[in-house]
Structure formats: C-alpha cells, structure tokens
GROMACS .gro file of N, CA and C in nm:
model
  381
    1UNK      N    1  -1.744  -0.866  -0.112
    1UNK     CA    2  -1.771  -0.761  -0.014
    1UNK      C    3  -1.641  -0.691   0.021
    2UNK      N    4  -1.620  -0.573  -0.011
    2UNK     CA    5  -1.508  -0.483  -0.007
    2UNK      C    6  -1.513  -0.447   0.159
    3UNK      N    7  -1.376  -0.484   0.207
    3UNK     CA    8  -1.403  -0.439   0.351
    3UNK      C    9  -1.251  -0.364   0.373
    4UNK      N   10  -1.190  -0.333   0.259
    4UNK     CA   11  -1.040  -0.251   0.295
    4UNK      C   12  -1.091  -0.129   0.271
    5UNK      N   13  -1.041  -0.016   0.321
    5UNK     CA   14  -1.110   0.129   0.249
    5UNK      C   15  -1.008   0.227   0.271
    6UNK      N   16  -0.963   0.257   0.130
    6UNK     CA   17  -0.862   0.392   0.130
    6UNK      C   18  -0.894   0.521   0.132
    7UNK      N   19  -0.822   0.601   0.196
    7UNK     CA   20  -0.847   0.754   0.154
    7UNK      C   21  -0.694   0.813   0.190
    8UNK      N   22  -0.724   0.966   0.179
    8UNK     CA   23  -0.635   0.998   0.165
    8UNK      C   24  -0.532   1.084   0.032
    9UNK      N   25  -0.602   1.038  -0.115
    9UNK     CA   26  -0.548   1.069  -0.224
    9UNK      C   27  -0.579   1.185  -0.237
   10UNK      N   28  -0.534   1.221  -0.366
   10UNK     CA   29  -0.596   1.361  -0.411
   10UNK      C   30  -0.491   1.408  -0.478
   11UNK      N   31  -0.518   1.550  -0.579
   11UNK     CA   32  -0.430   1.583  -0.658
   11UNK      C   33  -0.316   1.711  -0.544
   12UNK      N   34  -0.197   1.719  -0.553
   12UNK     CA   35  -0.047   1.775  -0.561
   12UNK      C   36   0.022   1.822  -0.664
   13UNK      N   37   0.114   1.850  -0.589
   13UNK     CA   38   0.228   1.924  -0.707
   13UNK      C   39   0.374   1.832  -0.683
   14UNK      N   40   0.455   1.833  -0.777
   14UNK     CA   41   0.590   1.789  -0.725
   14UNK      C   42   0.645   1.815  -0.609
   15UNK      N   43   0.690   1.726  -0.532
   15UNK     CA   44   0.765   1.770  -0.447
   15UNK      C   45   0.680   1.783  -0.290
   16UNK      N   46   0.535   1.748  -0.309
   16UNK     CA   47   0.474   1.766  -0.195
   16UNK      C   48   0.502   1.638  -0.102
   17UNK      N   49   0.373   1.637  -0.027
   17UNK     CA   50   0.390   1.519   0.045
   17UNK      C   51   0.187   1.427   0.066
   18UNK      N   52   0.168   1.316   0.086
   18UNK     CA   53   0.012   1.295   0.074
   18UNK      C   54   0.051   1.111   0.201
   19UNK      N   55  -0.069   1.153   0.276
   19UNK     CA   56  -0.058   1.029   0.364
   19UNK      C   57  -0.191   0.947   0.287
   20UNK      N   58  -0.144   0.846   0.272
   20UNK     CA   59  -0.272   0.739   0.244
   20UNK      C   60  -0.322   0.636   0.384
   21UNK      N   61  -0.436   0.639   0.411
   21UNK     CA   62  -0.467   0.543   0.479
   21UNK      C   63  -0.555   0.449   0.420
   22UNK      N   64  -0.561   0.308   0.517
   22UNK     CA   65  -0.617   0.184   0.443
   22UNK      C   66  -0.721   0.131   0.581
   23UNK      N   67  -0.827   0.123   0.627
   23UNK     CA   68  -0.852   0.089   0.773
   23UNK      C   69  -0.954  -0.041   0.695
   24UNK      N   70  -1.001  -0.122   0.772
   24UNK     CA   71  -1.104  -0.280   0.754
   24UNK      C   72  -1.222  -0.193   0.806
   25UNK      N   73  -1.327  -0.221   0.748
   25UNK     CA   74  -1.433  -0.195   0.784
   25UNK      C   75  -1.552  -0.295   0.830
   26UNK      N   76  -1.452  -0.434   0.830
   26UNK     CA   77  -1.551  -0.532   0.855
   26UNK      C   78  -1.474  -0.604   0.980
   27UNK      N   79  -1.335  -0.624   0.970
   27UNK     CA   80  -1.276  -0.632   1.146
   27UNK      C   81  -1.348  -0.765   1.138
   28UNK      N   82  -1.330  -0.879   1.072
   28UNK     CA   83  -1.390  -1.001   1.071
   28UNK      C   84  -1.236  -1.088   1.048
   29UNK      N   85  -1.131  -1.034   0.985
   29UNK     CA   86  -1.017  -1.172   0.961
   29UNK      C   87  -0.894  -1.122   1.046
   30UNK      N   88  -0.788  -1.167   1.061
   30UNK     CA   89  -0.642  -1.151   1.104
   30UNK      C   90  -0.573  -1.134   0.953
   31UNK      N   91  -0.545  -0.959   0.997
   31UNK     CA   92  -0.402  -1.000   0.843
   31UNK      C   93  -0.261  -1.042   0.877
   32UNK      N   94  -0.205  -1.097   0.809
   32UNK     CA   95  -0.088  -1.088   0.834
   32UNK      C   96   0.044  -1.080   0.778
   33UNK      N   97  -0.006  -0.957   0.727
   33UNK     CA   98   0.066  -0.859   0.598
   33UNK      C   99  -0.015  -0.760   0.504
   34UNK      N  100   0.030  -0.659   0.520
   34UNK     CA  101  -0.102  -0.574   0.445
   34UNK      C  102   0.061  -0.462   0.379
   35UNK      N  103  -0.051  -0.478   0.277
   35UNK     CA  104   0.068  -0.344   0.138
   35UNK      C  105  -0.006  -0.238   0.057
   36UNK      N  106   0.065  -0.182  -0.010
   36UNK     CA  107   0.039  -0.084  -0.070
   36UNK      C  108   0.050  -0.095  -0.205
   37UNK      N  109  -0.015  -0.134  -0.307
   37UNK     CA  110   0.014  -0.130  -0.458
   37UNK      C  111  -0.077  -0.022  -0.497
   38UNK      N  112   0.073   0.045  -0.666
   38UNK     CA  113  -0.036   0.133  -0.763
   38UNK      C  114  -0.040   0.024  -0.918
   39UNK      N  115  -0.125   0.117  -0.992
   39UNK     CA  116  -0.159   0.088  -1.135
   39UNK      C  117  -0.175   0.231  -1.207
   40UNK      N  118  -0.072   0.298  -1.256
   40UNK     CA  119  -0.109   0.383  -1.351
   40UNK      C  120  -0.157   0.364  -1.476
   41UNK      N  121  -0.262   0.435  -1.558
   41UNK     CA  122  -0.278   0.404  -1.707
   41UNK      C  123  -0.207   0.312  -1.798
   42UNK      N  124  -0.240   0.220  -1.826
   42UNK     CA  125  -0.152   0.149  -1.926
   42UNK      C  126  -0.019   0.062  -1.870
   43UNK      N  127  -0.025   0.041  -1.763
   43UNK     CA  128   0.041  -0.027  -1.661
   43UNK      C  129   0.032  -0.120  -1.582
   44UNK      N  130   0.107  -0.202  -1.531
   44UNK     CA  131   0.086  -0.352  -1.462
   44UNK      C  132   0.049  -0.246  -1.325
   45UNK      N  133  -0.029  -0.334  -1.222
   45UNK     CA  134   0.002  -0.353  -1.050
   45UNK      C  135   0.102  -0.361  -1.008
   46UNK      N  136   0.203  -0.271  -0.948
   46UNK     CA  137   0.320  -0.290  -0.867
   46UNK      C  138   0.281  -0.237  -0.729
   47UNK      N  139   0.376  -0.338  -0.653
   47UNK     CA  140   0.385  -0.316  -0.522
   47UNK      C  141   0.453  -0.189  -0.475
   48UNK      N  142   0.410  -0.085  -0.389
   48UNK     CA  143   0.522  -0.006  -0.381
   48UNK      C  144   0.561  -0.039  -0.197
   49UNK      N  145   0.460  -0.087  -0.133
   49UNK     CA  146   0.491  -0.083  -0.035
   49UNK      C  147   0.462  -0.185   0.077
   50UNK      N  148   0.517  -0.280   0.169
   50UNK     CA  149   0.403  -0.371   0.218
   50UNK      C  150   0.525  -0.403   0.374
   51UNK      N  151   0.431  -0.457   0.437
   51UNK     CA  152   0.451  -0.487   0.590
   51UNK      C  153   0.431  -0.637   0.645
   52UNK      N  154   0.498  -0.723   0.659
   52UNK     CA  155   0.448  -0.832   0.731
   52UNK      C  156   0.482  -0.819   0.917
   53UNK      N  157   0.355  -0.856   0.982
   53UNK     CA  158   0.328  -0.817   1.072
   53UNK      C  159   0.457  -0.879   1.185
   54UNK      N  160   0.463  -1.021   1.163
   54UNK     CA  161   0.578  -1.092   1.245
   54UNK      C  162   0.723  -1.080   1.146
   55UNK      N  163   0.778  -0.997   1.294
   55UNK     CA  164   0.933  -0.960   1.218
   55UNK      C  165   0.908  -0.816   1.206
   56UNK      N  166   0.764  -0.751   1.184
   56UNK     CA  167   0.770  -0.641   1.132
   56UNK      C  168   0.899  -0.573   1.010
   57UNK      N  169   0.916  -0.696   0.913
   57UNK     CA  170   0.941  -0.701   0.801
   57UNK      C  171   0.863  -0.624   0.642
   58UNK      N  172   0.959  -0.489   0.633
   58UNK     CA  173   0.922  -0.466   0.522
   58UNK      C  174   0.984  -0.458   0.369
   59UNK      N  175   0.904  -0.395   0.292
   59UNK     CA  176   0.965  -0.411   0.118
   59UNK      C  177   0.900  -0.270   0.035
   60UNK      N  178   1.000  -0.234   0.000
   60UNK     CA  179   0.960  -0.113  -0.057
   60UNK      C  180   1.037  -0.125  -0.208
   61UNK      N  181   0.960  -0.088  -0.311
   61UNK     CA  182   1.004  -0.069  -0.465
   61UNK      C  183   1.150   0.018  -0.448
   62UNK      N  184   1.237  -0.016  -0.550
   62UNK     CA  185   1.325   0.099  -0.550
   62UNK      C  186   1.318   0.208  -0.612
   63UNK      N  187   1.199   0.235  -0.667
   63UNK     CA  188   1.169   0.380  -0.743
   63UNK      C  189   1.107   0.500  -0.631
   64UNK      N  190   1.053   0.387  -0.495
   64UNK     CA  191   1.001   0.492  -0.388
   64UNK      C  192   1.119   0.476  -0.241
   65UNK      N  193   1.224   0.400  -0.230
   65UNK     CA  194   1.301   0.373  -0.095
   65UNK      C  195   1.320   0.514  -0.121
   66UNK      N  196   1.350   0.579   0.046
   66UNK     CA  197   1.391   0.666   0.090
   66UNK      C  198   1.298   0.798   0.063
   67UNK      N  199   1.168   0.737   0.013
   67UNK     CA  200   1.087   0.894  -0.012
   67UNK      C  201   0.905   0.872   0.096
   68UNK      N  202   0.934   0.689   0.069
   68UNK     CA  203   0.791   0.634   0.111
   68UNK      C  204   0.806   0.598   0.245
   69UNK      N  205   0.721   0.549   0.335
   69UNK     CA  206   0.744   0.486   0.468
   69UNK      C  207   0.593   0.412   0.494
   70UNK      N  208   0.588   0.293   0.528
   70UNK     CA  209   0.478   0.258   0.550
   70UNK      C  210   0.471   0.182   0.708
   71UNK      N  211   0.335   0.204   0.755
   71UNK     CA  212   0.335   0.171   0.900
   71UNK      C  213   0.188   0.146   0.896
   72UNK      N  214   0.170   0.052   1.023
   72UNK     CA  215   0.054   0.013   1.057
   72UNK      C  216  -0.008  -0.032   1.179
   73UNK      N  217  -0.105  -0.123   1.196
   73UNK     CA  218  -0.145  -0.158   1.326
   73UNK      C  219  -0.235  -0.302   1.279
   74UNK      N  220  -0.133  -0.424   1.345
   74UNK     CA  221  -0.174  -0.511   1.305
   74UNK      C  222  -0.345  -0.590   1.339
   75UNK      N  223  -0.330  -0.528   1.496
   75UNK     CA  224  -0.465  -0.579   1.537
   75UNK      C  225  -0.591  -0.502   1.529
   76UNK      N  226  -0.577  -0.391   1.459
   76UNK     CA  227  -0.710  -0.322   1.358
   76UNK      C  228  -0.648  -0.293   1.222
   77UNK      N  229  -0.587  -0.430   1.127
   77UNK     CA  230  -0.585  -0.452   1.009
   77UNK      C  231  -0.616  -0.272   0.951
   78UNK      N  232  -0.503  -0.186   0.990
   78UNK     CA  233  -0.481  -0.106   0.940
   78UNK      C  234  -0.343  -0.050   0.905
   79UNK      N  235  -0.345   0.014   0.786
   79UNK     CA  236  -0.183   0.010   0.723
   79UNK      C  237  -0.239   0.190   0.667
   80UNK      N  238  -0.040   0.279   0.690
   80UNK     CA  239  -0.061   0.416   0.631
   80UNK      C  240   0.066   0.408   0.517
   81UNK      N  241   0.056   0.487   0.425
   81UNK     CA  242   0.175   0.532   0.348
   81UNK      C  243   0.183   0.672   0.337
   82UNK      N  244   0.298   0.687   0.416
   82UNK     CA  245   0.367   0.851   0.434
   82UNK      C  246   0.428   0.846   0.226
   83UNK      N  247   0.416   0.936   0.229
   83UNK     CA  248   0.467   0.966   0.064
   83UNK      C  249   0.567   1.088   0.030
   84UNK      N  250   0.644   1.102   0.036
   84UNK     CA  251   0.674   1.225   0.040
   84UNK      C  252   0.772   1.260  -0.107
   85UNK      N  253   0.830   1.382  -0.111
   85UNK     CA  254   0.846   1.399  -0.252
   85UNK      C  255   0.836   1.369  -0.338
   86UNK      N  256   0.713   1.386  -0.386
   86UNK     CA  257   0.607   1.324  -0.485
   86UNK      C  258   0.639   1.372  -0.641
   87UNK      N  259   0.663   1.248  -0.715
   87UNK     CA  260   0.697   1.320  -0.838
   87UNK      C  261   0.583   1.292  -0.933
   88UNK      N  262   0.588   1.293  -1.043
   88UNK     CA  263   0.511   1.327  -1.138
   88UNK      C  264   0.468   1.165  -1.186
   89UNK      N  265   0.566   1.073  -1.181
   89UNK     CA  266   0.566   0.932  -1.201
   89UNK      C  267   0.464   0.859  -1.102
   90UNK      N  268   0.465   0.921  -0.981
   90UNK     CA  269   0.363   0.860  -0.841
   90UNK      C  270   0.208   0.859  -0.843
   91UNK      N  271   0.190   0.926  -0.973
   91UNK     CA  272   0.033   0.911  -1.050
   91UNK      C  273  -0.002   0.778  -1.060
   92UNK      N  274  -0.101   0.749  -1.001
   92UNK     CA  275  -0.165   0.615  -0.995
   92UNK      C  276  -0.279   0.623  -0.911
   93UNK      N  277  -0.379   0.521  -0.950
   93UNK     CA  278  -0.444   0.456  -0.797
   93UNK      C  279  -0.391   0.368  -0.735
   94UNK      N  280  -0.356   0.383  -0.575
   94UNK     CA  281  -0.310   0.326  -0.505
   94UNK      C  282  -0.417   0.239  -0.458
   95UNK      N  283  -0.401   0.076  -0.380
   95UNK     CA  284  -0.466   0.038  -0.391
   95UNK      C  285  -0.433  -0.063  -0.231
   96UNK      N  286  -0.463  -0.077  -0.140
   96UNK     CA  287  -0.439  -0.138  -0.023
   96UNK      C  288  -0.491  -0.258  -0.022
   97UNK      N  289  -0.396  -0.369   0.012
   97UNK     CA  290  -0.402  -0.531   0.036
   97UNK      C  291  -0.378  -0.584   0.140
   98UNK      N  292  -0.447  -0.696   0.193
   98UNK     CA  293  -0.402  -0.771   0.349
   98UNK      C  294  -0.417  -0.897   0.247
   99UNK      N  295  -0.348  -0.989   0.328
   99UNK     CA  296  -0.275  -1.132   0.367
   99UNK      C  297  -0.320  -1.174   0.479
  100UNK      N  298  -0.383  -1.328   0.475
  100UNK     CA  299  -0.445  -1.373   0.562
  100UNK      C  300  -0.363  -1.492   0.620
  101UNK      N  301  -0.255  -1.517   0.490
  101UNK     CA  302  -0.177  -1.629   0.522
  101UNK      C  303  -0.041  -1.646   0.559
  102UNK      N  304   0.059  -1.677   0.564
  102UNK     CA  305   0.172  -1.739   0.632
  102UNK      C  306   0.261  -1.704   0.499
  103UNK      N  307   0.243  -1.521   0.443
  103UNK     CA  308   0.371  -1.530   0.380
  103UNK      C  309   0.498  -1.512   0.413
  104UNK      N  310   0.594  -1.557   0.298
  104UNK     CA  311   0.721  -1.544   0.353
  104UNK      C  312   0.781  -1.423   0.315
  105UNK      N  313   0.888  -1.359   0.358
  105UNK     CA  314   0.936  -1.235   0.318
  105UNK      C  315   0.942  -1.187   0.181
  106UNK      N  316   0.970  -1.272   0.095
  106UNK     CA  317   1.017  -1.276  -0.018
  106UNK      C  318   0.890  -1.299  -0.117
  107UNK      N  319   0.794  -1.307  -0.069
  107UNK     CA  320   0.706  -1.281  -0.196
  107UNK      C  321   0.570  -1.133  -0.135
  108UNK      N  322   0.656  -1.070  -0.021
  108UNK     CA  323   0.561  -0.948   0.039
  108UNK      C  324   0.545  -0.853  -0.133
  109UNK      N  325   0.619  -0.856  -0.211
  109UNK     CA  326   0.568  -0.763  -0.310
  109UNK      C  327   0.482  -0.866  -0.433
  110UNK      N  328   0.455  -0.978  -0.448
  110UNK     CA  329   0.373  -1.060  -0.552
  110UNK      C  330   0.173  -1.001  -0.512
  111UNK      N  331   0.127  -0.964  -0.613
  111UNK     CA  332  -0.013  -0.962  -0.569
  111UNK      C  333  -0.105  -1.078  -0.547
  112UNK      N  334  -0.058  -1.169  -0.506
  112UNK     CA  335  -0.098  -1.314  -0.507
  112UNK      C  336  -0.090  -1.372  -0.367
  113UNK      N  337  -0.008  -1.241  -0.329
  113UNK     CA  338   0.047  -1.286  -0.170
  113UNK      C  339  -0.134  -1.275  -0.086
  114UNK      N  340  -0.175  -1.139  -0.144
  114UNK     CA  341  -0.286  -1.082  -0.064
  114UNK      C  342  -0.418  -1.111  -0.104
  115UNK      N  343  -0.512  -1.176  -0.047
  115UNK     CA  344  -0.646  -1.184  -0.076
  115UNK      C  345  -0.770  -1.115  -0.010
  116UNK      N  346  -0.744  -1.001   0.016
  116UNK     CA  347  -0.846  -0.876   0.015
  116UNK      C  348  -0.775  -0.775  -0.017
  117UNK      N  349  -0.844  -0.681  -0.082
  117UNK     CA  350  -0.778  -0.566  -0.156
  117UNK      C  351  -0.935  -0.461  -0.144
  118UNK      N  352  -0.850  -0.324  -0.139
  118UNK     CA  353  -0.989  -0.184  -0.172
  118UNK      C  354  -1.004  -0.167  -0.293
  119UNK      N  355  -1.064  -0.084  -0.298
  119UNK     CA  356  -1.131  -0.075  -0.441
  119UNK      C  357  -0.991   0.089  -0.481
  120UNK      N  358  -0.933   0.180  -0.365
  120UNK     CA  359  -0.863   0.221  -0.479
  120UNK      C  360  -0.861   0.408  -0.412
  121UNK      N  361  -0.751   0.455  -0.417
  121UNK     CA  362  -0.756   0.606  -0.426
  121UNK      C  363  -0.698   0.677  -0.503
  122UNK      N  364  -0.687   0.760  -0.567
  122UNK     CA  365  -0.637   0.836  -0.720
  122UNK      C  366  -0.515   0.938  -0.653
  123UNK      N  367  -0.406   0.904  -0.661
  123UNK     CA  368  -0.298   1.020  -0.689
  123UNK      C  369  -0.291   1.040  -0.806
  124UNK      N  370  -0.305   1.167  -0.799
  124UNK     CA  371  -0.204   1.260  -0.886
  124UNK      C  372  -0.169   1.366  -0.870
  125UNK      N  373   0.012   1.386  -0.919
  125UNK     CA  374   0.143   1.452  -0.939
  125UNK      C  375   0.133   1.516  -1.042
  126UNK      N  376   0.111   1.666  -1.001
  126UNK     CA  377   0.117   1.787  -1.162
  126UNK      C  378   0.278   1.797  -1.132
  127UNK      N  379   0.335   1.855  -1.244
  127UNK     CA  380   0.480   1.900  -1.249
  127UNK      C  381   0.445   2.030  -1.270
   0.00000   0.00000   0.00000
C-alpha cells in the first residue's frame, strides 16, 4: 500500500528551477528520515537528497550540492526538494523515501536505509 505521494515534476529547460513535494497519505508511522532518490534510463537508484529528522542532519550527492536544498516536516512525514539550475543530467524519476528506523548519518544515502518509498515523478531537462 503506497502511502508516500510525489508531485511536482514535469518537463523544463536548462537552467530553470522545479519544487518536488513528497506528503504520507496514510499518517499511520513516524519517519525518521525521509530522502529524495532518482533513476534515469539505464541507471542505478541514487540518492540525491535526504534528511534525518534528529540533528536535522543532511546529505546531498555531489553532482547536486549547492543547486538542491531539501526540507521538511517531520511530524506530517513530509519532505520538499527545491531544485534549481536544472541541467540536462537531472532527467530522472525522482522518487521519495521515509525511514522508520534509528539510522545513522552515514548510511542517509543507502536505499536500504528507507522502507516506504512513492511510486515516482518524471523530470525532465531539455537543453
């Protein structure tokens, strides 16, 4: 039962900017850590973005520091990703994850960390 739900995507041009949101629609668990992964065509799952709630500790890929920002609200298990100068590489479905458990800083980007995930929103970056 899918209870993460993204929106937000949609097609751009280089250089724009696109907010993603991720909200629970079932408001039944405590996360405690929710992120942001894509998968482009022919490509693994990478993390680009994620939040653990205590410490308000985050981790961002180094292909997006200084362009991405992610923020949230822990007690309605909701997480956003500001995106901004969007390049042509940022094509993917993005895909929003919570953590129910006691991770530690250092594995906020493993997809193993998180056990609920959405089903998914489509960027894409024309040049």
């Amino acid at each position: 039962q899918v209870q993460l739900v993204e929106s937000g995507g949609g097609l751009v041009q280089t250089g724009d900017s696109l907010r993603l949101s991720c909200v629970d629609s079932g408001s039944t668990f405590r996360s405690t850590a929710m992120a942001w992964f894509r998968q482009a065509p022919g490509k693994e799952r990478e993390c680009v973005a994620a939040i653990r709630w205590r410490g308000r500790n985050v981790y961002y890929a180094d292909s997006v520091k200084g362009r991405f920002t992610v923020s949230g609200n822990s007690g309605k298990n909701t997480v956003d990703l500001r995106m901004n100068s969007l390049k042509p590489e940022d094509t993917a479905v993005y895909f929003c994850a919570a953590a129910t458990g006691s991770p530690i800083v250092s594995s906020l980007p493993s997809a193993w960390t998180y056990d609920k995930w959405g089903r998914g929103t489509q960027v894409t970056v024309s040049s």
